Short mmCIF file of N, CA and C in Angstrom, two decimals:
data_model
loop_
_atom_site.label_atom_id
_atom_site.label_comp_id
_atom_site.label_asym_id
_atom_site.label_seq_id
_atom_site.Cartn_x
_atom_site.Cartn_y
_atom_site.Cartn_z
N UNK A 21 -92.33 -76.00 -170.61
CA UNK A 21 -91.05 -76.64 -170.80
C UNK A 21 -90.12 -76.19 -169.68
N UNK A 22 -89.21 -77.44 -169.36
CA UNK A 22 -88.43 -76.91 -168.39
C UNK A 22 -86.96 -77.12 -168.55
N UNK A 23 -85.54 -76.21 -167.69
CA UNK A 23 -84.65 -76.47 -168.72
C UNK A 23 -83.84 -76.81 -167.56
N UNK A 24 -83.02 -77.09 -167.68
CA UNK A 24 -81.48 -77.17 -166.83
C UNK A 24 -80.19 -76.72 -166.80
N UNK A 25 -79.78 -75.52 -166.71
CA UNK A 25 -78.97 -74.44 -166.79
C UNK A 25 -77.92 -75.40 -166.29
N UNK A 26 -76.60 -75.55 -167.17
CA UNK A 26 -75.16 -75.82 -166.10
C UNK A 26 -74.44 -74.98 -165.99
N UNK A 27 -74.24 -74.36 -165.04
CA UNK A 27 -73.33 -72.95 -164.60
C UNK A 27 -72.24 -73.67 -164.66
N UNK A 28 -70.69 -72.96 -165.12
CA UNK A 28 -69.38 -73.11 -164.55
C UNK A 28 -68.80 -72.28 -164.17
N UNK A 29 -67.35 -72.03 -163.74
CA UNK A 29 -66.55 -71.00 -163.49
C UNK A 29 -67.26 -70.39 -162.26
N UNK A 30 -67.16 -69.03 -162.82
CA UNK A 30 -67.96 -67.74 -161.74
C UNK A 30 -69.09 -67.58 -162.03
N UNK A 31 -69.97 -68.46 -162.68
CA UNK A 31 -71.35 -68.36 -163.24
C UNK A 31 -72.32 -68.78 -162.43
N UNK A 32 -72.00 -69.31 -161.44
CA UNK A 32 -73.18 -70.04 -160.43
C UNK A 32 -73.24 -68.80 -159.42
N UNK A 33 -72.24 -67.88 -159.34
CA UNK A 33 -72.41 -66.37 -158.35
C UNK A 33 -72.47 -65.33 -159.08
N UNK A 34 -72.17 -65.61 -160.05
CA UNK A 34 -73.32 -64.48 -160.90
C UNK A 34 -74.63 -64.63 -161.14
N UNK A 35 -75.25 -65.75 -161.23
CA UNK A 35 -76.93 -66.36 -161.40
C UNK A 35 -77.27 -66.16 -159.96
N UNK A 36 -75.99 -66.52 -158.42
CA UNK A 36 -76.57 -66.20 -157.08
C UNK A 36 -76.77 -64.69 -156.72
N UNK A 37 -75.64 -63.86 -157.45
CA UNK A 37 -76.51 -62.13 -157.12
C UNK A 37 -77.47 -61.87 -157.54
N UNK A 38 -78.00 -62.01 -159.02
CA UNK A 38 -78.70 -61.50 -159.69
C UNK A 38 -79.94 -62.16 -159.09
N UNK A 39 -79.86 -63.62 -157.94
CA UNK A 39 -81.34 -64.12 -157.73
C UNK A 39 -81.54 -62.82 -156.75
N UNK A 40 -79.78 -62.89 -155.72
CA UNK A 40 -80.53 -61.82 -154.74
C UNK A 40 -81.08 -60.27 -155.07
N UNK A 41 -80.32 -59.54 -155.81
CA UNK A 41 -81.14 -58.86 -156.42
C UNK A 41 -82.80 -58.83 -157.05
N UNK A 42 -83.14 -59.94 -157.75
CA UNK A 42 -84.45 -59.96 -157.91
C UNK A 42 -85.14 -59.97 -156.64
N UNK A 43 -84.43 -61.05 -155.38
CA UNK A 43 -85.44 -61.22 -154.37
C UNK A 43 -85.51 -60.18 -153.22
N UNK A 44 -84.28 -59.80 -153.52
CA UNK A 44 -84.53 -58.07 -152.53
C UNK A 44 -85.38 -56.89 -152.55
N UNK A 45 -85.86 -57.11 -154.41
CA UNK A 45 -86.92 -56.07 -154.70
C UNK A 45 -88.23 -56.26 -154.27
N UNK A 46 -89.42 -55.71 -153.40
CA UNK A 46 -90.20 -55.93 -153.11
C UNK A 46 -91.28 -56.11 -153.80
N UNK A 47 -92.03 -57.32 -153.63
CA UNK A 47 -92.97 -57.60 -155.11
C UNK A 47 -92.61 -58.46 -155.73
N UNK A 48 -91.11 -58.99 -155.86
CA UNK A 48 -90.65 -59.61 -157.41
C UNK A 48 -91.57 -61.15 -157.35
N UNK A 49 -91.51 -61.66 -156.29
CA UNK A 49 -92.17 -62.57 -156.43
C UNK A 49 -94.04 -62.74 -156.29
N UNK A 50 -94.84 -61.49 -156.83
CA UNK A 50 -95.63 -61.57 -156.33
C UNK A 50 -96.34 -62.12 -157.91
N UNK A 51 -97.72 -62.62 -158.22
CA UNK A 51 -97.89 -62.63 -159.23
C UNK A 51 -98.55 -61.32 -160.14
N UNK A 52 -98.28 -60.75 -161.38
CA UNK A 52 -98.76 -59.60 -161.45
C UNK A 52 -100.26 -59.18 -161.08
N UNK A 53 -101.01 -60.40 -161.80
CA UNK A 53 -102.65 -60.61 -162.32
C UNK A 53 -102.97 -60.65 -160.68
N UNK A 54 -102.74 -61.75 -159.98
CA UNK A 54 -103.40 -61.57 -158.78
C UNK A 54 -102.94 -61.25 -157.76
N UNK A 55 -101.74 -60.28 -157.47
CA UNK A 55 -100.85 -60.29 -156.30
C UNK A 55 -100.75 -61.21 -155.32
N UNK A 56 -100.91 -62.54 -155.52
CA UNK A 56 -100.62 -63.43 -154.64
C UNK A 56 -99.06 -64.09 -155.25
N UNK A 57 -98.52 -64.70 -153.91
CA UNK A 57 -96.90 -65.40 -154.69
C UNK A 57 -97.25 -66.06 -155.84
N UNK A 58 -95.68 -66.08 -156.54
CA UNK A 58 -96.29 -66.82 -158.02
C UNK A 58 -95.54 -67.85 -157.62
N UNK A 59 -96.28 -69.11 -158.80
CA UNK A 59 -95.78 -70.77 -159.04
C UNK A 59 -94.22 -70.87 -159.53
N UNK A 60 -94.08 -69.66 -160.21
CA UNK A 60 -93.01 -69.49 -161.12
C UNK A 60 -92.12 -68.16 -160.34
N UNK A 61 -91.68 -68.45 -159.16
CA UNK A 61 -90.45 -67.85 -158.49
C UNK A 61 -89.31 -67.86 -158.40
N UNK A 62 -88.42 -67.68 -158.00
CA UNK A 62 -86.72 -67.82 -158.33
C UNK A 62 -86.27 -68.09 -156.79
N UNK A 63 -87.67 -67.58 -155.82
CA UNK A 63 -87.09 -68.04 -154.22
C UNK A 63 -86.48 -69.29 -154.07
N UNK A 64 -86.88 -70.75 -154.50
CA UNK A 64 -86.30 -71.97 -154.15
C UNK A 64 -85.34 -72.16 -155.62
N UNK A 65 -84.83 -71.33 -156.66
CA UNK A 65 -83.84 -71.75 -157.20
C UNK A 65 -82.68 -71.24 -156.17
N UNK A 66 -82.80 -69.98 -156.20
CA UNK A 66 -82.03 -69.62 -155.01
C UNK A 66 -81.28 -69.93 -153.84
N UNK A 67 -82.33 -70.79 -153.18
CA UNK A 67 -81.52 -71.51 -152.22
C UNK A 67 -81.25 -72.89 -152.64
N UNK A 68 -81.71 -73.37 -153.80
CA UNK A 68 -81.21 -74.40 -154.58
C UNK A 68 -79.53 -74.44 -154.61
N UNK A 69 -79.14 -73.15 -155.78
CA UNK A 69 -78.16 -72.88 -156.33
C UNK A 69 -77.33 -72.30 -155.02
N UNK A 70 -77.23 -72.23 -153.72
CA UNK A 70 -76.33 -71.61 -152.63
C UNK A 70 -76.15 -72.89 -152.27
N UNK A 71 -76.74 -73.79 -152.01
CA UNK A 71 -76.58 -74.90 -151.65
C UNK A 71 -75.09 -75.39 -152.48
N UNK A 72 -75.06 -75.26 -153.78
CA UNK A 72 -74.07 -75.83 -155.03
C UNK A 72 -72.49 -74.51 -155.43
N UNK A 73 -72.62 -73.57 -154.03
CA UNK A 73 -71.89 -72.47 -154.59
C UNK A 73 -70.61 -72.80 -154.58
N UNK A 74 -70.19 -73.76 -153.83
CA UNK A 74 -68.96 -73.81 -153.57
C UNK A 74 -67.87 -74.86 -154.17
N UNK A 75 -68.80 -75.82 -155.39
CA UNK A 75 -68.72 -76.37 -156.05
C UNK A 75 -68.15 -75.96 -157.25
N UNK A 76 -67.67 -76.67 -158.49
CA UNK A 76 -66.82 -76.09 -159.70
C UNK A 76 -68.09 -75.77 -160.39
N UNK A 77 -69.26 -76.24 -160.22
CA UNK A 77 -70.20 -76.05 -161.66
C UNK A 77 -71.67 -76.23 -160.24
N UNK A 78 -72.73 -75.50 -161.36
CA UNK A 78 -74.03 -76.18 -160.24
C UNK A 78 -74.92 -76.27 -161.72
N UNK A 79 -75.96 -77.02 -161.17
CA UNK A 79 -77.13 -76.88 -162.91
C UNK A 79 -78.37 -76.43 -161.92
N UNK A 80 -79.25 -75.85 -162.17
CA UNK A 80 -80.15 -74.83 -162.49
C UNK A 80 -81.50 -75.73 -163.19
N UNK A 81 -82.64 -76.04 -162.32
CA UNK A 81 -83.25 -76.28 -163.44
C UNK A 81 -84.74 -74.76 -162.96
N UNK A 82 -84.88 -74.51 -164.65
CA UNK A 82 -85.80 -73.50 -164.47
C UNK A 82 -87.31 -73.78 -165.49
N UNK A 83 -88.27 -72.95 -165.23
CA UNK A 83 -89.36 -73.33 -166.13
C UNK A 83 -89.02 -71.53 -167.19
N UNK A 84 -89.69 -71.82 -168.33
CA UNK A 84 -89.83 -70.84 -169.07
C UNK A 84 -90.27 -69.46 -168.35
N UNK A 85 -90.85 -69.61 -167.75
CA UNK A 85 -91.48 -68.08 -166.76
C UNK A 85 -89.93 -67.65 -165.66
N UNK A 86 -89.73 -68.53 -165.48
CA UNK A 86 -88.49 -68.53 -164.47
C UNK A 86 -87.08 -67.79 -165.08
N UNK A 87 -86.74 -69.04 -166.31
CA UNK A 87 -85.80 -68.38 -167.27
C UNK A 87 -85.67 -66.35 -167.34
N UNK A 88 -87.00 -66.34 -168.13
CA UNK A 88 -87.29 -64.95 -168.45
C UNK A 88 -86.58 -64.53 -167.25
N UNK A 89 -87.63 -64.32 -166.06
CA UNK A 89 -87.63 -63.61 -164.78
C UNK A 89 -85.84 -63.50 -164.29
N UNK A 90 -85.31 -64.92 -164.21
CA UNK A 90 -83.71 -64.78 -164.74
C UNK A 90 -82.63 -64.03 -165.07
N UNK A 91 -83.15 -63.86 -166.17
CA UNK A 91 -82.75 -63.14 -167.17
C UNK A 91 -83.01 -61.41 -167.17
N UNK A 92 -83.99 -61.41 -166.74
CA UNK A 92 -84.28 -59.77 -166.47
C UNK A 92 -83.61 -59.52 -165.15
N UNK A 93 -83.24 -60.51 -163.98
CA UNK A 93 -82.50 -60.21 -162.88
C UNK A 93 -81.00 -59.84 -163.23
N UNK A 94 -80.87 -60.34 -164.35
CA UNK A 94 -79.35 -60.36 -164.44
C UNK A 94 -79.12 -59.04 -165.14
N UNK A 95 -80.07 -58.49 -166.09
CA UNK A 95 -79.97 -57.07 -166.28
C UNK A 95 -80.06 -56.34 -164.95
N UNK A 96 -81.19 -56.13 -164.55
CA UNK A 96 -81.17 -55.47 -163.44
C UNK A 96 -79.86 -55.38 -162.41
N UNK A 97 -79.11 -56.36 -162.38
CA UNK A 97 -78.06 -56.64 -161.27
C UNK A 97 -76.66 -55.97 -162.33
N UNK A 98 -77.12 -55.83 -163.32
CA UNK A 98 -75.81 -54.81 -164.37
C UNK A 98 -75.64 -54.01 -163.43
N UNK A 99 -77.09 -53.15 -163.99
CA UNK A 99 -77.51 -52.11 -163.57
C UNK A 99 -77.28 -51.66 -161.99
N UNK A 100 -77.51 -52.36 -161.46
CA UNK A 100 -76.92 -52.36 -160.12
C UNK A 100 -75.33 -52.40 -159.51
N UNK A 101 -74.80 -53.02 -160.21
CA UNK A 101 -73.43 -52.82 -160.01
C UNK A 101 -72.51 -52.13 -160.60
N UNK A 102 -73.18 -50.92 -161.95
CA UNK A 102 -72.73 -50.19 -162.19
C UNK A 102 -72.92 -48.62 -161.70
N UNK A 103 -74.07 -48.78 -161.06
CA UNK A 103 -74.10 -47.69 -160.26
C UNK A 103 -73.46 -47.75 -158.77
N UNK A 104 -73.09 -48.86 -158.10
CA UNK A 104 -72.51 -49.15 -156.84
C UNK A 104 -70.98 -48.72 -157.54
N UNK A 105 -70.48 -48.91 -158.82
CA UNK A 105 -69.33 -48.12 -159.60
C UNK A 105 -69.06 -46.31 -159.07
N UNK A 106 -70.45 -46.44 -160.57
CA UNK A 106 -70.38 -44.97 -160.40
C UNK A 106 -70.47 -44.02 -158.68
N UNK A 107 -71.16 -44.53 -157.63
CA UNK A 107 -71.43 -44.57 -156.71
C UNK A 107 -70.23 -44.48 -155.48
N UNK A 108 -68.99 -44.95 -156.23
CA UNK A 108 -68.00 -45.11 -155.23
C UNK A 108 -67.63 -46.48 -154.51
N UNK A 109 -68.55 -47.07 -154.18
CA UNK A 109 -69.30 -48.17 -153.70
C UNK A 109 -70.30 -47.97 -152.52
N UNK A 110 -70.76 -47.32 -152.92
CA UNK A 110 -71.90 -46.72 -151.92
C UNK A 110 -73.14 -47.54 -151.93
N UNK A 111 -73.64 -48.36 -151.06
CA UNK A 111 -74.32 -49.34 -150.36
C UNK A 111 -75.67 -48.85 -151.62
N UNK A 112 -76.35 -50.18 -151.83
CA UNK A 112 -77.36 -50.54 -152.67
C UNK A 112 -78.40 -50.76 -152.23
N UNK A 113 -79.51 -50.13 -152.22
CA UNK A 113 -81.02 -50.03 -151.78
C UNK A 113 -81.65 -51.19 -152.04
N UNK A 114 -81.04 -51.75 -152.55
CA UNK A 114 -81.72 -53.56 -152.74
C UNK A 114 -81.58 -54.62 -151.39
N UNK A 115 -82.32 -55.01 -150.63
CA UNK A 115 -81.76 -55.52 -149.53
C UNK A 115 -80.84 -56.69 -150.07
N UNK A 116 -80.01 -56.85 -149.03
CA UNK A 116 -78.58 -57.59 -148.93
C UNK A 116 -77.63 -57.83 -150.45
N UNK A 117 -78.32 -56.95 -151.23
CA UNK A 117 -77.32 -56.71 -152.58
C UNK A 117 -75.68 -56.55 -151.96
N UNK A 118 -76.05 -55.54 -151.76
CA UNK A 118 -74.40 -54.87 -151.51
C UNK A 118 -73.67 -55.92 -150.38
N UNK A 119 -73.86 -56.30 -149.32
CA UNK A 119 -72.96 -57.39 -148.73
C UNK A 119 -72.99 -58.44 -149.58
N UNK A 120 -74.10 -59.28 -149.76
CA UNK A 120 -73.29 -60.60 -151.01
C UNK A 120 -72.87 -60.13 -152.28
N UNK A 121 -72.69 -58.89 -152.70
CA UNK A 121 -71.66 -58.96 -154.07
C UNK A 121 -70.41 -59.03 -153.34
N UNK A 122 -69.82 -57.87 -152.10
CA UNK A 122 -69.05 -58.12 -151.82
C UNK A 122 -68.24 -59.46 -150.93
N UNK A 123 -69.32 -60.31 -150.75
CA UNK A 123 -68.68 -61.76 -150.18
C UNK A 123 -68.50 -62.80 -151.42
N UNK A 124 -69.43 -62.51 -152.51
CA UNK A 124 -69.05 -63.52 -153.55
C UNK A 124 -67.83 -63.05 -154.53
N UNK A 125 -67.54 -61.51 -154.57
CA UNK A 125 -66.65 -60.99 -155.24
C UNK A 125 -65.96 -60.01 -154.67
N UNK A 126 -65.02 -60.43 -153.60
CA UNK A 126 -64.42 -59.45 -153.25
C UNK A 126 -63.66 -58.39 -152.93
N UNK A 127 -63.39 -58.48 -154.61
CA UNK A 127 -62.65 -57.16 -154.87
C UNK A 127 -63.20 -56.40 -155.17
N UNK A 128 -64.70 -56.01 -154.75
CA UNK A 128 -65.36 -54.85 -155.10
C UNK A 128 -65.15 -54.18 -153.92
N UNK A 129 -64.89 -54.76 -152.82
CA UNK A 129 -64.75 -54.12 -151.55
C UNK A 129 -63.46 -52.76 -151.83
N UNK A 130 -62.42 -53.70 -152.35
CA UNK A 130 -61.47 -52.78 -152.19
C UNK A 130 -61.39 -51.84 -153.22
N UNK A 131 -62.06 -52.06 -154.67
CA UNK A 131 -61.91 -51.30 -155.63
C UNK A 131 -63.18 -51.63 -156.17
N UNK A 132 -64.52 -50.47 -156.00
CA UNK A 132 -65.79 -49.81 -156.71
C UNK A 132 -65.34 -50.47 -158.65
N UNK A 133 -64.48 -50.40 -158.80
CA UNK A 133 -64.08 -50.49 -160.43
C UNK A 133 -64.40 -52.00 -160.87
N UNK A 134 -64.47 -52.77 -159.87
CA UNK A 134 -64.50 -54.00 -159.71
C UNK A 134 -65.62 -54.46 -160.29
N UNK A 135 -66.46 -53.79 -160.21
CA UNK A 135 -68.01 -53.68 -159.98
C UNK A 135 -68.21 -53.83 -161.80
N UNK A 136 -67.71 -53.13 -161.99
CA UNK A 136 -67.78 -53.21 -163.70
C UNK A 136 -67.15 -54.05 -164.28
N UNK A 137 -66.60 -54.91 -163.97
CA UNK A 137 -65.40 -56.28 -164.90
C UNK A 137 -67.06 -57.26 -164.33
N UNK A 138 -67.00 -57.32 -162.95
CA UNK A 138 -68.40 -58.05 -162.38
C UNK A 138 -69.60 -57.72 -163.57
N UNK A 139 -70.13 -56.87 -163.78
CA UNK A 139 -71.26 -56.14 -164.28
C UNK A 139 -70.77 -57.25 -165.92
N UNK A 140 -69.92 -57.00 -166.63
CA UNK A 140 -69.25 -57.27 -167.76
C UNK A 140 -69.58 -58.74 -167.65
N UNK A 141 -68.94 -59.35 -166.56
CA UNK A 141 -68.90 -60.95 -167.19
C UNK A 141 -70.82 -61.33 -167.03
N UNK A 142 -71.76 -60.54 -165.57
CA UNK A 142 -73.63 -60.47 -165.73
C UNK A 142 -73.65 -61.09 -168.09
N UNK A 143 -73.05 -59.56 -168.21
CA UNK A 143 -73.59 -59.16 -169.47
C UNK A 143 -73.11 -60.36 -170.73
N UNK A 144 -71.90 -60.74 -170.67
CA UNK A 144 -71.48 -62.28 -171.28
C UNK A 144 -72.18 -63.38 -170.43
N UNK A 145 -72.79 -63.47 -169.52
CA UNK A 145 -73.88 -64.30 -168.93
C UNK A 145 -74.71 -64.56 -169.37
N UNK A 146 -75.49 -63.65 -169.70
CA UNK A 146 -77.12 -62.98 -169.95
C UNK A 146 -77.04 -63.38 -171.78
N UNK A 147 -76.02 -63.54 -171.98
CA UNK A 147 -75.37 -63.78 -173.68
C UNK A 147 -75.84 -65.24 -174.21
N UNK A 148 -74.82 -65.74 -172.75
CA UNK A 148 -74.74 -67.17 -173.42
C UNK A 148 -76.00 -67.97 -172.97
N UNK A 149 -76.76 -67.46 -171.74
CA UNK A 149 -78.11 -67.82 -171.47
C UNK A 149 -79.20 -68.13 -172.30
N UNK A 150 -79.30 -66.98 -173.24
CA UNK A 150 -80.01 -66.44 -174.34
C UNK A 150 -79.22 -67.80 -175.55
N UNK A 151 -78.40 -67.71 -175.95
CA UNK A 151 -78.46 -68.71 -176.78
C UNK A 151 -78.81 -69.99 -176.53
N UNK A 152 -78.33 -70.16 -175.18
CA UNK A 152 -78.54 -72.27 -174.99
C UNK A 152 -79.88 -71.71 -174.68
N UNK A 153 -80.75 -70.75 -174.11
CA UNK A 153 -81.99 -71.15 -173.90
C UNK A 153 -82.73 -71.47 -175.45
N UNK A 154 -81.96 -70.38 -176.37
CA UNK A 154 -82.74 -70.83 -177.73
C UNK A 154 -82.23 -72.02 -178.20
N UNK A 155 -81.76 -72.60 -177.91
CA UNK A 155 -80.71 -73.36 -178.86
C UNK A 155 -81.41 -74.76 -178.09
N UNK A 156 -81.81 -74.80 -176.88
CA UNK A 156 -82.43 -75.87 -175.91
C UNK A 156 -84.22 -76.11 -176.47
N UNK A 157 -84.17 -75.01 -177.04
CA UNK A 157 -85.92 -74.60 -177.21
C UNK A 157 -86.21 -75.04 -178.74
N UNK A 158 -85.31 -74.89 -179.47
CA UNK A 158 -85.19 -75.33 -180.83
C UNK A 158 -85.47 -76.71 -181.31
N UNK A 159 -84.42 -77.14 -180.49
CA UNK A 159 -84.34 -78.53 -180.53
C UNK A 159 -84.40 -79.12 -179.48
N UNK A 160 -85.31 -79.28 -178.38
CA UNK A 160 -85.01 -79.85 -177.08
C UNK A 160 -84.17 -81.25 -177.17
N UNK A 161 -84.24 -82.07 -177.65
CA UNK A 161 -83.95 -83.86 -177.56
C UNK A 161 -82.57 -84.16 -178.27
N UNK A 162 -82.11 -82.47 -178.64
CA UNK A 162 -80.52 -83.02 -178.75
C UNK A 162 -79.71 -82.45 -177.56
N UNK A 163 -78.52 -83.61 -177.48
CA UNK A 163 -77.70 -83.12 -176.38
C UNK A 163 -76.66 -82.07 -176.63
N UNK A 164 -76.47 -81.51 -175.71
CA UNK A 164 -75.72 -80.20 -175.70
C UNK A 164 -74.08 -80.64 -174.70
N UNK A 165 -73.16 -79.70 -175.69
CA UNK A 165 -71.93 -79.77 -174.88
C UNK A 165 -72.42 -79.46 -173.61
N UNK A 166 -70.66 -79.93 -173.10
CA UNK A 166 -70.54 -79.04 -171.63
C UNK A 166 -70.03 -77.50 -171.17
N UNK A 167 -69.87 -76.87 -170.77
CA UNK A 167 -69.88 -75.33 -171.11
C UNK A 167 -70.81 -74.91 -170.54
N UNK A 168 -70.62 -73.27 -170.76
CA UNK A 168 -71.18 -72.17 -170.41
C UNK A 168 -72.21 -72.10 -171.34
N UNK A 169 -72.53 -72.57 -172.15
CA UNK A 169 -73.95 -72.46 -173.53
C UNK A 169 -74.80 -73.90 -173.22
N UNK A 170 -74.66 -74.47 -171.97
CA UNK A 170 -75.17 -75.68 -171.51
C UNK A 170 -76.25 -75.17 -171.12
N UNK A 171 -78.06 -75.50 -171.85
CA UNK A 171 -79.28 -75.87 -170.79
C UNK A 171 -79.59 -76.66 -171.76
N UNK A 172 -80.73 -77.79 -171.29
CA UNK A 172 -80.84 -78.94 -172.04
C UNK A 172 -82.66 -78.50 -171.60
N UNK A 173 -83.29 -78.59 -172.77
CA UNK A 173 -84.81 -79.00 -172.03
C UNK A 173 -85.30 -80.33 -171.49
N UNK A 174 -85.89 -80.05 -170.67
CA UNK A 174 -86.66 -81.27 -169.93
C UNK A 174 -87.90 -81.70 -170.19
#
């Protein structure tokens, strides 16, 4: 099954760190079983969704393997920007983490604290993800508002 995420607000650069975060980690896209790239990557949502950044809203379409993988980026990228917090703002071992948080959000530049209101809205992200993904999966063939609880299955 496949779904179609509609990002609004600041939600299409919060889904764009958390891709770069996943894709900075080495491996993320590899497949576990056979270490070759997997079918189910986040590389071409990625440059999908940069393509749509500058826009009021972008939609997202993902497969179930994708979703997940998603979704665990967006933890991970908490996690990451709460230690670039605690940290001071001291540069992030993830390649190009730390320059695109600070070009998509940049008041982390001037205030590390920043990092955590950022981290906060990941975590009301990762929220409302989780419901429209269930809520899309339940019932695929009904339509869904518009909003932040927007994925529709395909």
């Amino acid at each position: 099954m496949t779904f179609a995420l509609k990002l609004t607000h600041d939600e299409p650069r919060l889904v764009y760190l958390a891709l770069v975060y996943h894709l900075g980690r080495p491996g993320s896209e590899l497949d576990a079983a056979t270490r070759m790239p997997s079918e189910h990557g986040l590389r071409a949502v990625k440059v999908a969704l940069g393509r749509e950044l500058a826009g009021d809203s972008a939609i997202v379409d993902l497969d179930e393997l994708q979703a997940e993988k998603l979704l665990s980026a967006i933890y991970g990228c908490v996690t990451e920007l709460r230690v670039h917090h605690m940290r001071s703002g001291a540069p992030s071992t993830v390649a190009r983490f730390t320059e695109t948080a600070a070009s998509l959000f940049p008041g982390i530049n001037a205030d590390p604290e920043e990092a955590l209101v950022v981290s906060e809205a990941m975590v009301m992200l990762h929220r409302r993800m989780v419901r429209a993904l269930r809520s899309a999966t339940e019932s695929p063939s009904s339509p869904h508002a518009d909003g932040a609880d927007t994925a529709q299955a395909k």
